[in-house]
């Protein structure tokens, strides 16, 4: 696997791949890789001739009181596991390389409306501006045919699909299923911050999603009832602090009162300073 740190170098490799007629599958990440990220590499490998992964902890998508500084980083180990999983080129730029105006500063940003107004968009103001801006920069640098994203960040997938549709960006967004630990916890780079006790109580996230799925399968369609069921389960865990529990229309993330079409049940919960997200799609009918 080739590792590059500058935009000039990655552009050269991309030019060479394109000249050789190769399709490019792209996996954007913030690093500290786990099986969820590696599953994206494997999907990209199946569907493309060459796989490019980026590792960049993007300051623009973190709020002033969020965990940018504390975000876990280990480029050496990441390079080993990404190469073993089939990544061909790893692009790991510095903040200065991506934001030469200094300190994450840009004068041009990408704002996606409506699908950013709820869920993580409401609790992390400016987050999706940072994500859409950096991903459009990365798309312009890497020029991929397809880009692979995890459904653990379901709202991010909706935001980026909206962005490529509205701005005619010629990249296919490929959503990939959430990879979980054997006990159900969704894999996340931030899981390393959990104490044993927090990690044990965090199992309530996937358990409460399953309980809601079961309730829908048994005929429950009322959004308030379903949200109450999930909230009560999470609130029973003393270390869990709910940021949000929401059920929205899956297609456009609009508010709904009953489940008639596929709906997204999404939640964000803090355990100490660590904020975890998870979600499931509830199928109506
Ligand atoms: N458990 C998972 N299964 C599948 N894809 C995942 C999983 N976790 C993250 N991803 C995807 O990997 C890509 C990079 O995500 P990122 O580097 O932020 O990892 P992360 O583990 O989600 O980090 P954190 O949860 O701390 O934000 C995103 O498309 C994200 O949706
Ligand atoms: C897409 C992304 C790499 C943009 O920084 C990030 O939001 C992530 O890791 O999901
Ligand atoms: N996967 C989302 C990146 C973030 O939490 O900022």
PDB file of N, CA and C and ligand atoms in Angstrom, residues 28-30 58 61 131 134-135 149 156, ligand 2:
ATOM      1  N   UNK A  28     -13.661   7.475   2.934  1.00  0.00           N
ATOM      2  CA  UNK A  28     -13.214   8.575   3.799  1.00  0.00           C
ATOM      3  C   UNK A  28     -13.371   8.192   5.271  1.00  0.00           C
ATOM      4  N   UNK A  29     -12.348   8.448   6.080  1.00  0.00           N
ATOM      5  CA  UNK A  29     -12.453   8.152   7.517  1.00  0.00           C
ATOM      6  C   UNK A  29     -11.681   9.196   8.327  1.00  0.00           C
ATOM      7  N   UNK A  30     -11.859   9.087   9.644  1.00  0.00           N
ATOM      8  CA  UNK A  30     -11.055   9.891  10.570  1.00  0.00           C
ATOM      9  C   UNK A  30     -10.038   9.005  11.292  1.00  0.00           C
ATOM     10  N   UNK A  58     -11.022  15.994  10.876  1.00  0.00           N
ATOM     11  CA  UNK A  58     -11.369  17.282  10.261  1.00  0.00           C
ATOM     12  C   UNK A  58     -11.816  18.307  11.305  1.00  0.00           C
ATOM     13  N   UNK A  61     -15.509  20.019  11.450  1.00  0.00           N
ATOM     14  CA  UNK A  61     -16.779  19.390  11.814  1.00  0.00           C
ATOM     15  C   UNK A  61     -16.935  19.191  13.325  1.00  0.00           C
ATOM     16  N   UNK A 131     -18.654  18.585   7.624  1.00  0.00           N
ATOM     17  CA  UNK A 131     -18.582  17.301   6.917  1.00  0.00           C
ATOM     18  C   UNK A 131     -18.756  17.526   5.409  1.00  0.00           C
ATOM     19  N   UNK A 134     -15.632  19.311   3.886  1.00  0.00           N
ATOM     20  CA  UNK A 134     -14.413  18.501   3.738  1.00  0.00           C
ATOM     21  C   UNK A 134     -14.630  17.374   2.734  1.00  0.00           C
ATOM     22  N   UNK A 135     -15.823  16.784   2.719  1.00  0.00           N
ATOM     23  CA  UNK A 135     -16.057  15.678   1.777  1.00  0.00           C
ATOM     24  C   UNK A 135     -16.081  16.213   0.347  1.00  0.00           C
ATOM     25  N   UNK A 149     -19.755   4.677   2.642  1.00  0.00           N
ATOM     26  CA  UNK A 149     -20.031   5.266   3.953  1.00  0.00           C
ATOM     27  C   UNK A 149     -20.836   4.289   4.803  1.00  0.00           C
ATOM     28  N   UNK A 156     -25.426  11.351   8.012  1.00  0.00           N
ATOM     29  CA  UNK A 156     -24.304  11.761   7.159  1.00  0.00           C
ATOM     30  C   UNK A 156     -24.519  11.241   5.724  1.00  0.00           C
TER      31      UNK A 156
HETATM   32  C1  LIG B   2     -16.931  11.480   6.325  1.00  0.00           C
HETATM   33  C2  LIG B   2     -15.861  11.985   7.290  1.00  0.00           C
HETATM   34  C3  LIG B   2     -14.561  11.248   7.037  1.00  0.00           C
HETATM   35  C4  LIG B   2     -15.632  13.472   7.004  1.00  0.00           C
HETATM   36  O1  LIG B   2     -14.672  13.998   7.845  1.00  0.00           O
HETATM   37  C5  LIG B   2     -16.306  11.805   8.755  1.00  0.00           C
HETATM   38  O2  LIG B   2     -17.452  12.551   9.035  1.00  0.00           O
HETATM   39  C6  LIG B   2     -16.489  10.372   9.152  1.00  0.00           C
HETATM   40  O3  LIG B   2     -15.480   9.765   9.472  1.00  0.00           O
HETATM   41  O4  LIG B   2     -17.634   9.857   9.140  1.00  0.00           O
END
